[in-house]
Amino acid sequence: MKTGMAIHHIEPGAPLQKWLTNRYTYHLVLINQGTLQYQCGQKQVTLHKNVAGIIKAMDVVSNIRENQASGFVLSFSYDFLELSIILSAVTVRHFHTLTLDINSVLVSDEDNSMLCSFAAKLSKELNSSYYDEDDMLRSLFQVFLFRICKAVQAQDPPQHTHHTHISNFYSLLDQHFLSYRLTKDYARLMTLTPNHLNMVVKLKTGHPSSYIIHQRVLAEAKRMLICEEMNMKEIASRLGFTDNSHFSRFFKNQSGSTFSHFKNNFKALEHYQ
């Protein structure tokens, strides 16, 4: 996935085994005709026009069977979801927490039609030769993810201890990421041991808690650059880095791109639009 996202068209004979069994990727599965069945962990999942599938990172999918199914598989990496500067932190947190305990979600005919329409538009953007960056994709994906979250909320998923811990962790992270950068800080606020918090976060997201914390700081740095038009020195200071070089290394290590490269690419895209 060059952009951190891929869209596959489901049709008879499609390589679903290859698409759905990448344990380091999230998958949202939409069916507009026929049925699709698979085993997700210990749960048997059956998808059709009014049931969409949610496969999270680290889920184990097996025994995939389709019956004249057509639709879409939207696959995206954790970075694509978490590093989006367009998606609000609240939307991202809702997706993580709302989907902890479910593998599918009920969707109305209207929602299914809308989601499939957005999937088709996303697919078109992915195949476009005009965009090298992810911003247009994330803009469309924001609406798509919001509709999924809204459908999940309507089902009122059951609460359990892990769900509560993850929800509290993301909530505390949004409040304190400027001050607290270590797992032990959030474990203390939640009256948990650092090892237990890290275990729960990794179990449910596929990443250690330190990675989640760093990505939240990185997302804020990108927001400051784009929404507040702050320079590197101002951003580094606001985020509590001792100097520009420390922040520059952090940015590159966490994003895979230098601050200047990201800034120049965004300006180029903004000029094109």
PDB file of N, CA and C in Angstrom, residues 48 66 126:
ATOM      1  N   HIS A  48     -23.248  -9.362   4.520  1.00  0.00           N
ATOM      2  CA  HIS A  48     -24.113  -9.179   3.354  1.00  0.00           C
ATOM      3  C   HIS A  48     -24.399  -7.692   3.227  1.00  0.00           C
ATOM      4  N   GLU A  66     -16.970 -17.129  -0.043  1.00  0.00           N
ATOM      5  CA  GLU A  66     -17.894 -16.139  -0.619  1.00  0.00           C
ATOM      6  C   GLU A  66     -18.914 -16.836  -1.512  1.00  0.00           C
ATOM      7  N   LEU A 126      -7.199   6.807  -5.572  1.00  0.00           N
ATOM      8  CA  LEU A 126      -5.997   5.982  -5.464  1.00  0.00           C
ATOM      9  C   LEU A 126      -5.377   5.713  -6.831  1.00  0.00           C
TER      10      LEU A 126
END
